[in-house]
PDB file of N, CA and C in Angstrom:
ATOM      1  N   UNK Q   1     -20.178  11.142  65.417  1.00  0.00           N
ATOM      2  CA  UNK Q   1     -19.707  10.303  64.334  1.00  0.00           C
ATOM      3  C   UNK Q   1     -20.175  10.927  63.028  1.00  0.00           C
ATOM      4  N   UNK Q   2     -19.467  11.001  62.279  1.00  0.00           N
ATOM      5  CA  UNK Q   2     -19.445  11.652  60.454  1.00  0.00           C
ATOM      6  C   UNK Q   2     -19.634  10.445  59.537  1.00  0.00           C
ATOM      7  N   UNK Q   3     -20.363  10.305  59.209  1.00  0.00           N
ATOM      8  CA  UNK Q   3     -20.573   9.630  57.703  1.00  0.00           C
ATOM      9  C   UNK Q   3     -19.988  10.718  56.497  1.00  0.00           C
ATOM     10  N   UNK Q   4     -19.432   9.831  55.909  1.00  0.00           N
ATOM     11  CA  UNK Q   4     -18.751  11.187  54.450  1.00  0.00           C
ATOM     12  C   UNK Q   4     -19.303  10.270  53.380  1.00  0.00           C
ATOM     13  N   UNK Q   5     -19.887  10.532  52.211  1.00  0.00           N
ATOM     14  CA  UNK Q   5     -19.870   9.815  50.748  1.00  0.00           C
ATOM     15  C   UNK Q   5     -19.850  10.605  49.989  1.00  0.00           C
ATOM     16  N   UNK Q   6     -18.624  10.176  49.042  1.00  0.00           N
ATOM     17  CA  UNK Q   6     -18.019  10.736  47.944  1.00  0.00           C
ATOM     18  C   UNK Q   6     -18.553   9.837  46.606  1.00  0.00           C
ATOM     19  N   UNK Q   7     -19.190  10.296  46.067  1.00  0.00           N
ATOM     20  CA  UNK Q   7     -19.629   9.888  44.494  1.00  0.00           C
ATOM     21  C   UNK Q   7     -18.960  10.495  43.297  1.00  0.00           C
ATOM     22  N   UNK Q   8     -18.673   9.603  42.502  1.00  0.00           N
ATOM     23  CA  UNK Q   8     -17.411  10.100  41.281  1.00  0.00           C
ATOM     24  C   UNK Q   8     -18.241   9.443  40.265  1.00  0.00           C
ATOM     25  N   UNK Q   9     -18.243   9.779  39.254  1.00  0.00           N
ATOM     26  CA  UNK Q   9     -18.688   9.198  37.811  1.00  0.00           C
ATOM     27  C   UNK Q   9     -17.617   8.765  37.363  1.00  0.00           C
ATOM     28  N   UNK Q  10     -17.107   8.274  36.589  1.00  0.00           N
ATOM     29  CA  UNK Q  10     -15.981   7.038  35.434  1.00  0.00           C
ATOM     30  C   UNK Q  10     -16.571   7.112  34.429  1.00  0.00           C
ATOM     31  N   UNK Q  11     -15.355   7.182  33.531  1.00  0.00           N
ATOM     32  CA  UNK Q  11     -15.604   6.715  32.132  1.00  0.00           C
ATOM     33  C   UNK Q  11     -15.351   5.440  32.477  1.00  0.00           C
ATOM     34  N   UNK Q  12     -15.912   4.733  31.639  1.00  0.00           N
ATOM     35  CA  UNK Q  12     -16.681   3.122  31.853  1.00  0.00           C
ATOM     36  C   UNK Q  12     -15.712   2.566  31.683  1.00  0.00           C
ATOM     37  N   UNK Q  13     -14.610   2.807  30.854  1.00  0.00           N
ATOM     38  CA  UNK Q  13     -12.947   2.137  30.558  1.00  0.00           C
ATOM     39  C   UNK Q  13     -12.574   2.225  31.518  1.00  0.00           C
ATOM     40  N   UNK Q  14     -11.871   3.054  32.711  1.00  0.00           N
ATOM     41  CA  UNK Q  14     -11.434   3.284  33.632  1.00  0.00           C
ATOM     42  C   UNK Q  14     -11.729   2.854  34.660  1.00  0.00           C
ATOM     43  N   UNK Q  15     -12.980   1.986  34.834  1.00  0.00           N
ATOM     44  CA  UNK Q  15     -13.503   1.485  36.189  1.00  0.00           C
ATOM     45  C   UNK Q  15     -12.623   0.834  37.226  1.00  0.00           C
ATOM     46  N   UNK Q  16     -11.958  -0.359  36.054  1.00  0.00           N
ATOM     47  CA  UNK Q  16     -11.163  -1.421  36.498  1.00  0.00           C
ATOM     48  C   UNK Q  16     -10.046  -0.714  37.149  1.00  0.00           C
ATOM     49  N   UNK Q  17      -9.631   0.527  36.728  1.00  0.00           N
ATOM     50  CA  UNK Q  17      -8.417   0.976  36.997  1.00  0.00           C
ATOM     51  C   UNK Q  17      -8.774   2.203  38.800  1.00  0.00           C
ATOM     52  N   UNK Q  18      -9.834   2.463  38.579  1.00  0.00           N
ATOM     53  CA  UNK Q  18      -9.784   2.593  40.036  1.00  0.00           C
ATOM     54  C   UNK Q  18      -9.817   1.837  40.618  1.00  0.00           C
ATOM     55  N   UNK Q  19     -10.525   0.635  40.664  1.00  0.00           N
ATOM     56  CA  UNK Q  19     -11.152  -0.691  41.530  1.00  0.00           C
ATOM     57  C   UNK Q  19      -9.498  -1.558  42.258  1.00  0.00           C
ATOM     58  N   UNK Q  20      -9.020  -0.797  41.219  1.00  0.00           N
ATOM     59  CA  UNK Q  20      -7.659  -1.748  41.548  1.00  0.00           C
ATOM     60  C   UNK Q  20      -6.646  -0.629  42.466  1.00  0.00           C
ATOM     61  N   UNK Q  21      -6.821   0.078  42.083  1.00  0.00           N
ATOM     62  CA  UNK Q  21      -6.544   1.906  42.942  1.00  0.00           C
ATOM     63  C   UNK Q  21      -6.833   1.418  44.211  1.00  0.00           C
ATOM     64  N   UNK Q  22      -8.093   1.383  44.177  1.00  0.00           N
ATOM     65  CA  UNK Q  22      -8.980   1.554  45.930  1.00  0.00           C
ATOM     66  C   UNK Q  22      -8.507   0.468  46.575  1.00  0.00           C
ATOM     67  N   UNK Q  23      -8.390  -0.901  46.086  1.00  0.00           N
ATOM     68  CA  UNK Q  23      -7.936  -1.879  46.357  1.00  0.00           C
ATOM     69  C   UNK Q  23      -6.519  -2.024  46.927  1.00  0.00           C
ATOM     70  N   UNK Q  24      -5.760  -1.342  46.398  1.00  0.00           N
ATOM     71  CA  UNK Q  24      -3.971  -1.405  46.699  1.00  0.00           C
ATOM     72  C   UNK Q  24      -3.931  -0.274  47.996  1.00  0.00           C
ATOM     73  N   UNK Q  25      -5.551   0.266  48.050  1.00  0.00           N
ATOM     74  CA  UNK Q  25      -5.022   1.258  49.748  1.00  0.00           C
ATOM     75  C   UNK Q  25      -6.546   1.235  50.679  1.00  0.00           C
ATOM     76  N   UNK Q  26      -7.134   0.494  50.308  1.00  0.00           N
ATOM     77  CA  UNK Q  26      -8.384   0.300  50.981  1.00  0.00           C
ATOM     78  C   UNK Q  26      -7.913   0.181  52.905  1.00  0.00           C
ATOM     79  N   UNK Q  27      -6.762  -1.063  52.773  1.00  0.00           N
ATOM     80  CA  UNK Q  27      -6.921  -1.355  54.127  1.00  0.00           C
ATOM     81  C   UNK Q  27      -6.108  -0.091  54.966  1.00  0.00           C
ATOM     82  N   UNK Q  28      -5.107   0.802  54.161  1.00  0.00           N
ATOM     83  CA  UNK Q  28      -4.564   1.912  55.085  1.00  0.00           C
ATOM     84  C   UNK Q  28      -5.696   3.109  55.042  1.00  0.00           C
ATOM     85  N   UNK Q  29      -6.503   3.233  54.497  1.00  0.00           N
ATOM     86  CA  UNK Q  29      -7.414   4.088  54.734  1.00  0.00           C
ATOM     87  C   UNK Q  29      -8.753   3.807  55.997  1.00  0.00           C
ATOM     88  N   UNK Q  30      -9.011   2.576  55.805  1.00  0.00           N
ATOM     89  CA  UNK Q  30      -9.469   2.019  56.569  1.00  0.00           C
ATOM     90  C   UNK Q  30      -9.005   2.091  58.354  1.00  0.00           C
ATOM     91  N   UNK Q  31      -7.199   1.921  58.340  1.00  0.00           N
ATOM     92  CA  UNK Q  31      -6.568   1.810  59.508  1.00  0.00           C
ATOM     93  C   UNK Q  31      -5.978   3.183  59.706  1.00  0.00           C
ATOM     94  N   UNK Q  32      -6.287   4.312  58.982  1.00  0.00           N
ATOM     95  CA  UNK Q  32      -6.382   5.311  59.360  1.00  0.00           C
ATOM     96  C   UNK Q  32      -7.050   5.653  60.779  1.00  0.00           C
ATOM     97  N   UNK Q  33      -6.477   6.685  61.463  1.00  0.00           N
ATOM     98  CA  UNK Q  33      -7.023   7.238  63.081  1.00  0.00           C
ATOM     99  C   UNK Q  33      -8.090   7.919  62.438  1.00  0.00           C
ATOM    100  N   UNK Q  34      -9.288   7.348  63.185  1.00  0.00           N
ATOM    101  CA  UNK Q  34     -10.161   8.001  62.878  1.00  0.00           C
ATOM    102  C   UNK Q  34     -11.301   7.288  61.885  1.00  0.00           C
ATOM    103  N   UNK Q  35     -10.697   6.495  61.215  1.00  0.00           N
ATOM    104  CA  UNK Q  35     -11.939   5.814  60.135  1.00  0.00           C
ATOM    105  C   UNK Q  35     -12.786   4.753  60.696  1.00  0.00           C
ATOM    106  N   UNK Q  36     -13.596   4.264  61.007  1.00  0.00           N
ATOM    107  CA  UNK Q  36     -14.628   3.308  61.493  1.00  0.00           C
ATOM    108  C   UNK Q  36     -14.817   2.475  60.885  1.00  0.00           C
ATOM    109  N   UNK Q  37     -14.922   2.904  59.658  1.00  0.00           N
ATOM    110  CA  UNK Q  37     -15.520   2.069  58.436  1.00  0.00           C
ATOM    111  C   UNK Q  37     -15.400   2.529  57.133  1.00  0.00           C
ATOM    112  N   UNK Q  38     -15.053   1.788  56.084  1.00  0.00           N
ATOM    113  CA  UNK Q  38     -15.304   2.238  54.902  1.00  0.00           C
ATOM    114  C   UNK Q  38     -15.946   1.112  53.788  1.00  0.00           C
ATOM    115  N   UNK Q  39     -16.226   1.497  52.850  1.00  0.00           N
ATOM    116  CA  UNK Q  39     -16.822   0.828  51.678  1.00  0.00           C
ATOM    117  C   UNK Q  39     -17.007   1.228  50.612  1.00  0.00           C
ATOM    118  N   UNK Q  40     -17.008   0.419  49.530  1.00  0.00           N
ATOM    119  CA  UNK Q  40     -17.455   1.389  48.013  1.00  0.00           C
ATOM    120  C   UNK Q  40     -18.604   0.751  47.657  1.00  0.00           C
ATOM    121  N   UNK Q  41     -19.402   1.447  47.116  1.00  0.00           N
ATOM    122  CA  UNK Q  41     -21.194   1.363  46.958  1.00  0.00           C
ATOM    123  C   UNK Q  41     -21.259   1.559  45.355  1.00  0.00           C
ATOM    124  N   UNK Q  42     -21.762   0.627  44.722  1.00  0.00           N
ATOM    125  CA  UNK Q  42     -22.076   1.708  43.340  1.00  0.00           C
ATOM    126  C   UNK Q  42     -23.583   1.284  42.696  1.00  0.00           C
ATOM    127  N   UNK Q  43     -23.551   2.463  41.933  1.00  0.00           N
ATOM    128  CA  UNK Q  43     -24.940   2.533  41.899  1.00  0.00           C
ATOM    129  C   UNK Q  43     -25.716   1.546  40.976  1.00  0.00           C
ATOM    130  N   UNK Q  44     -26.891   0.797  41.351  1.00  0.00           N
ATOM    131  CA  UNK Q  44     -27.414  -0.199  40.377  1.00  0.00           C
ATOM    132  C   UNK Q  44     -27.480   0.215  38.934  1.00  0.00           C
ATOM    133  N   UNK Q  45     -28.109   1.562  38.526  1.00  0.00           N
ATOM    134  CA  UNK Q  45     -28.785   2.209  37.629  1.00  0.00           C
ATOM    135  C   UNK Q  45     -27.748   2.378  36.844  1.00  0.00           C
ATOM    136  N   UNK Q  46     -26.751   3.103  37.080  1.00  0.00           N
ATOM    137  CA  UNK Q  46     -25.533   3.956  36.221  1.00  0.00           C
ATOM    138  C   UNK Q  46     -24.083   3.264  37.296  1.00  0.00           C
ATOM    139  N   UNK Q  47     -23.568   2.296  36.471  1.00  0.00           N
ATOM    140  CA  UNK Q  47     -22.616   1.060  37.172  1.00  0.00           C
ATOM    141  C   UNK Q  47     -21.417   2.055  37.014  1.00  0.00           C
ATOM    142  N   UNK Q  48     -21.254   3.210  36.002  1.00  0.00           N
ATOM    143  CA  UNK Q  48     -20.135   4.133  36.187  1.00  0.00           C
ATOM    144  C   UNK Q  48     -19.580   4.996  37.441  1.00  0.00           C
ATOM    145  N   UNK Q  49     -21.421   5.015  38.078  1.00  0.00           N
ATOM    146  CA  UNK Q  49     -21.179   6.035  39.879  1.00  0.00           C
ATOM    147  C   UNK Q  49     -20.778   5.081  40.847  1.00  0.00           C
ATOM    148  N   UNK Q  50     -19.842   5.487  41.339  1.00  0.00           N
ATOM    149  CA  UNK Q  50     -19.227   4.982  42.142  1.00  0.00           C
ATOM    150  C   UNK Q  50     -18.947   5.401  43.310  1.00  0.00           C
ATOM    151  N   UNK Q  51     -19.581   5.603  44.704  1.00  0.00           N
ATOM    152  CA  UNK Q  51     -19.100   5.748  45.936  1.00  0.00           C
ATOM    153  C   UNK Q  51     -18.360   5.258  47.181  1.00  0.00           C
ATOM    154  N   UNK Q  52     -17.584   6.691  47.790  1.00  0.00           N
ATOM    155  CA  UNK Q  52     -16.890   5.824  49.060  1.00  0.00           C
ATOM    156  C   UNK Q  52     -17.950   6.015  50.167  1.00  0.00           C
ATOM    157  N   UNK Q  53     -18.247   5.204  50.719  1.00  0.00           N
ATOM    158  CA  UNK Q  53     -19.142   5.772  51.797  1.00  0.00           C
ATOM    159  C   UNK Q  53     -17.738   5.252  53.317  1.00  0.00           C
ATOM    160  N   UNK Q  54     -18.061   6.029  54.057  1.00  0.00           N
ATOM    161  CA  UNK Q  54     -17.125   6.105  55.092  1.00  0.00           C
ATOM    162  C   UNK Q  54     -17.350   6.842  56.665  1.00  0.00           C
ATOM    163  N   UNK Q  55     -16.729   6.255  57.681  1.00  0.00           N
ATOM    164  CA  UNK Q  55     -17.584   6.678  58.916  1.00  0.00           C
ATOM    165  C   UNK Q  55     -16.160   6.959  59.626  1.00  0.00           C
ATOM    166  N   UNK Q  56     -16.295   8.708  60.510  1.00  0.00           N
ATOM    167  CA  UNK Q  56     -15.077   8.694  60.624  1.00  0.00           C
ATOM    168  C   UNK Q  56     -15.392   9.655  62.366  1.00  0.00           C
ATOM    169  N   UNK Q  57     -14.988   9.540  63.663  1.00  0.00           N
ATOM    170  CA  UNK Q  57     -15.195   9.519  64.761  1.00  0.00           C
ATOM    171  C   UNK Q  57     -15.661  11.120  64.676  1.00  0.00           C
ATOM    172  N   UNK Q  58     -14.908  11.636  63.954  1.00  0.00           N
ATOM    173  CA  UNK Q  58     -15.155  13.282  63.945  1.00  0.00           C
ATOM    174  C   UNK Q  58     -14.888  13.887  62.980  1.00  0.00           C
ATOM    175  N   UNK Q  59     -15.060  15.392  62.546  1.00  0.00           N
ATOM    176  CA  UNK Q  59     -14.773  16.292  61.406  1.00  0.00           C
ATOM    177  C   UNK Q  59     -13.357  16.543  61.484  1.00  0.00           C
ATOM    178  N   UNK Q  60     -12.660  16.548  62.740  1.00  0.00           N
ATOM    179  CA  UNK Q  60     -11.357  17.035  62.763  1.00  0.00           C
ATOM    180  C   UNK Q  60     -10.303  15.737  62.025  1.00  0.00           C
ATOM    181  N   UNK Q  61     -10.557  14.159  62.227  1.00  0.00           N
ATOM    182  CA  UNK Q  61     -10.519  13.152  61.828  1.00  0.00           C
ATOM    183  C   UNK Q  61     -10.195  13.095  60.697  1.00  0.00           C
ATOM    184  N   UNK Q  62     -11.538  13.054  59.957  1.00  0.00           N
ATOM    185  CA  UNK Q  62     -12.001  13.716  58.385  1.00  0.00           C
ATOM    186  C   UNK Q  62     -10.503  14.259  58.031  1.00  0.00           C
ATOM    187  N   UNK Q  63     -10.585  15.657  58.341  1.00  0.00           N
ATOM    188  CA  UNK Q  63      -9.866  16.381  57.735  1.00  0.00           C
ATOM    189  C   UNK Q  63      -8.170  16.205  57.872  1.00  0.00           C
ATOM    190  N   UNK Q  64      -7.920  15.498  59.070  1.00  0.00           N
ATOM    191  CA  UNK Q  64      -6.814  14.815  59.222  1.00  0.00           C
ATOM    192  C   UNK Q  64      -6.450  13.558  57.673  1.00  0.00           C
ATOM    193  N   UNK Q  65      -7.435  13.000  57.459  1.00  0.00           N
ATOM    194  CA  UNK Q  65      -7.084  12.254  56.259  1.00  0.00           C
ATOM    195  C   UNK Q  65      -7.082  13.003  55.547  1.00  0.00           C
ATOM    196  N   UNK Q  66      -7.782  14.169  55.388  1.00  0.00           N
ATOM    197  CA  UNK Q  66      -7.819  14.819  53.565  1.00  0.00           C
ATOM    198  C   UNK Q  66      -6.332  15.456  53.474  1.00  0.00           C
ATOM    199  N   UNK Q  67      -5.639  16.153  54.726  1.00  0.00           N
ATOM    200  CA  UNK Q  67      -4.618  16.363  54.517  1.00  0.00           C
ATOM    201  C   UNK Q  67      -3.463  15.673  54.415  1.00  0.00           C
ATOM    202  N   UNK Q  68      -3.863  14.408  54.742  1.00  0.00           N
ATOM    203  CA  UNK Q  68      -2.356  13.190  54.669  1.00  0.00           C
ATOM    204  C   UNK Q  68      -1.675  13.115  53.323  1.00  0.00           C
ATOM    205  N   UNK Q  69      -0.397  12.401  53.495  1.00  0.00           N
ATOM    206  CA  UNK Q  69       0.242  11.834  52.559  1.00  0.00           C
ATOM    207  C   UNK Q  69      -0.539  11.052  51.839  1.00  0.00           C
ATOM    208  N   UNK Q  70      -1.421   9.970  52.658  1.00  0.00           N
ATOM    209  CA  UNK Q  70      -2.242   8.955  51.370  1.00  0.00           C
ATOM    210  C   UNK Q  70      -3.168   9.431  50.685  1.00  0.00           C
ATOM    211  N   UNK Q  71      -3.926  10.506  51.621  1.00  0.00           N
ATOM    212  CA  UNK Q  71      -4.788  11.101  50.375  1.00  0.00           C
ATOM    213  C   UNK Q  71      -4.474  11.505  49.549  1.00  0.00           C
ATOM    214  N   UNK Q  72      -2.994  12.662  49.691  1.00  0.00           N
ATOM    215  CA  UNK Q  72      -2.692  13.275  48.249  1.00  0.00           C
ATOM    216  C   UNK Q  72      -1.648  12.408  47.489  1.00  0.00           C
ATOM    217  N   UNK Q  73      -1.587  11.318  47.777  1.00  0.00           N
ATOM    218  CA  UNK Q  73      -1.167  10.468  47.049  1.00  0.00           C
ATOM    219  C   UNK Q  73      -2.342   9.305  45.777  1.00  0.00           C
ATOM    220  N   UNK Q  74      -3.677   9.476  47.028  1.00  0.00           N
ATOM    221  CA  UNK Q  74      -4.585   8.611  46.190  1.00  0.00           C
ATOM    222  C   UNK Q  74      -5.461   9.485  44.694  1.00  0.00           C
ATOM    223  N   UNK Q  75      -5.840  10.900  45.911  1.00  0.00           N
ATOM    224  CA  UNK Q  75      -6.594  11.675  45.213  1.00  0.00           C
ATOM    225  C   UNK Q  75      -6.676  12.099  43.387  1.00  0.00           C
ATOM    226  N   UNK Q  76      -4.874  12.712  43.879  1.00  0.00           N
ATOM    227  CA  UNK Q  76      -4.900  12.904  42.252  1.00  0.00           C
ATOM    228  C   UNK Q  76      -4.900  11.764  40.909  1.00  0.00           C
ATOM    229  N   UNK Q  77      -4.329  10.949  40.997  1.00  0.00           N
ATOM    230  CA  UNK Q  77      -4.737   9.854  40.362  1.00  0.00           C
ATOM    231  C   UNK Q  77      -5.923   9.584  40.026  1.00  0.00           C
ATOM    232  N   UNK Q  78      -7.082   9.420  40.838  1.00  0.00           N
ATOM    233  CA  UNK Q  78      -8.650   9.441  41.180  1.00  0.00           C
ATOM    234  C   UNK Q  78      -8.907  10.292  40.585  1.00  0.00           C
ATOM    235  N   UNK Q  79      -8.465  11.141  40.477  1.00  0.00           N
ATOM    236  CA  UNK Q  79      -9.194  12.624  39.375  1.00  0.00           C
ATOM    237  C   UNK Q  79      -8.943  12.309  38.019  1.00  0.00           C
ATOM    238  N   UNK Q  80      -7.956  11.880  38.152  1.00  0.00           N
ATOM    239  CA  UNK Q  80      -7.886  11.924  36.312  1.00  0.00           C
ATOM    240  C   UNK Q  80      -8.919  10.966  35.690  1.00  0.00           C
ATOM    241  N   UNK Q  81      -9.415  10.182  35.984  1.00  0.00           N
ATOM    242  CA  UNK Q  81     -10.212   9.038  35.817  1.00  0.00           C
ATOM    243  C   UNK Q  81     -11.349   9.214  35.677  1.00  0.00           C
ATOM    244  N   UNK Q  82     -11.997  10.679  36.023  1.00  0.00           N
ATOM    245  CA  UNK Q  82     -13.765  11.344  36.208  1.00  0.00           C
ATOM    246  C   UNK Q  82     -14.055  11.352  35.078  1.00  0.00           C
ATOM    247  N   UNK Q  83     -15.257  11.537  34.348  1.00  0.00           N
ATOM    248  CA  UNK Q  83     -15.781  12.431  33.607  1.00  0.00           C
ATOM    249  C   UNK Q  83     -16.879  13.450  33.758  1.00  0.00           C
ATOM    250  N   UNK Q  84     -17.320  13.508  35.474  1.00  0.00           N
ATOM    251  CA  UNK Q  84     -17.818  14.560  35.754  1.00  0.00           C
ATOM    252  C   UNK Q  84     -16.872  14.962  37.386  1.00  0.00           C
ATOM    253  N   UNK Q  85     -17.110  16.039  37.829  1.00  0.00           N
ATOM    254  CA  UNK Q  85     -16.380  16.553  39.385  1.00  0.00           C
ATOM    255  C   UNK Q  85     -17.620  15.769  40.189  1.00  0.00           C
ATOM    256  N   UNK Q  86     -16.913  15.525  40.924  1.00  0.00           N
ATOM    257  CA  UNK Q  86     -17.469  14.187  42.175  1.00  0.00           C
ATOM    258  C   UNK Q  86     -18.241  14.824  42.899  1.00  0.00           C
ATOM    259  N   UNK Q  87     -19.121  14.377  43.958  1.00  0.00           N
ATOM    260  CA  UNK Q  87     -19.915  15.144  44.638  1.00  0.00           C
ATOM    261  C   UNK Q  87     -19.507  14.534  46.301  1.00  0.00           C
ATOM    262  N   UNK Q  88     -18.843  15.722  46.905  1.00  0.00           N
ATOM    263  CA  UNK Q  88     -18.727  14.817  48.479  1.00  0.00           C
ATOM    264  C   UNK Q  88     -19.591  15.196  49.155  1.00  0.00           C
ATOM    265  N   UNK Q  89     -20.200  14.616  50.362  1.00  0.00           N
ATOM    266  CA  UNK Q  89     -21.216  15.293  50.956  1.00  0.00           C
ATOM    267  C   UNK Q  89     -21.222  14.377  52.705  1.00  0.00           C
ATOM    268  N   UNK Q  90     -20.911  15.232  53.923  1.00  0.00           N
ATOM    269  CA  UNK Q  90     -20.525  15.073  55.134  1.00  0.00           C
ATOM    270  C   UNK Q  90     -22.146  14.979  56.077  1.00  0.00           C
ATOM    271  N   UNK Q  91     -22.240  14.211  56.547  1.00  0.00           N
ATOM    272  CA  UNK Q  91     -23.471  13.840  57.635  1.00  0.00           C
ATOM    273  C   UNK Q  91     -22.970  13.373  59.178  1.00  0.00           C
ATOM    274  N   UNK Q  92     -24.131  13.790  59.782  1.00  0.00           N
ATOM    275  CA  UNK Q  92     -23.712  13.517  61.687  1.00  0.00           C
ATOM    276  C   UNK Q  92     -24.632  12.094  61.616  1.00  0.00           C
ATOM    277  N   UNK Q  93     -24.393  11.019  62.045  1.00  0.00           N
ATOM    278  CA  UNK Q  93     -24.689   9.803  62.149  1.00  0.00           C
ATOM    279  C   UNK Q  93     -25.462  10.450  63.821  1.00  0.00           C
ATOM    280  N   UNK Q  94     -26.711   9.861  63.489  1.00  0.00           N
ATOM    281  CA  UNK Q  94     -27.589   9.822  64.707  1.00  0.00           C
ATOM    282  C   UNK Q  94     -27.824   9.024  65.415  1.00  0.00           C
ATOM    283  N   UNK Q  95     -28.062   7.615  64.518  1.00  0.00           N
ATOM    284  CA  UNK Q  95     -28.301   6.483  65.321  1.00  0.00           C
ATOM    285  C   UNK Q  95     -27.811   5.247  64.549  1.00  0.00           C
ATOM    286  N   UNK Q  96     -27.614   3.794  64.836  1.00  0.00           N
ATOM    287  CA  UNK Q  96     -26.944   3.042  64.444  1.00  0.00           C
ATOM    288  C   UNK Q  96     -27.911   1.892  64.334  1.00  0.00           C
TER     289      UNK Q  96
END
């Protein structure tokens, strides 16, 4: 099992406008083959960082979404909205 979390910074105007992004595809990402779980986390300190944290059966999985239609449908949108490049970062879930 893969844990993935993706952290993005926002300009602070723009928040609402992802929130409503993630929202209009949360549940097909979610019912994606392969996803376990997902959620968005953000950070107490700096309310602009914003993460997906997400649990996905395998790497091949993973990468099955990054290449879909919904991702490159969600992604670019999601980019325009940064004001720094996001940080993704992939983990093996050990124990539960």
């Amino acid at each position: 099992m893969i844990a993935r979390i993706v952290t993005m910074k926002f300009d602070e105007k723009k928040i609402n406008e992802f929130l409503e992004l993630f929202n209009a595809y949360k549940s097909e990402i979610r019912n994606f083959k392969g996803c376990t779980h997902l959620s968005l986390i953000q950070n107490l300190k700096t309310p602009n960082e914003i993460s997906t944290f997400s649990h996905w059966i395998d790497e091949n999985h993973l990468n099955k979404y990054r290449d879909s239609e919904i991702f490159k449908l969600i992604w670019p949108q999601t980019k325009t909205l940064f004001i720094e490049q996001p940080q993704a970062f992939s983990y093996e879930i050990l124990t539960i």
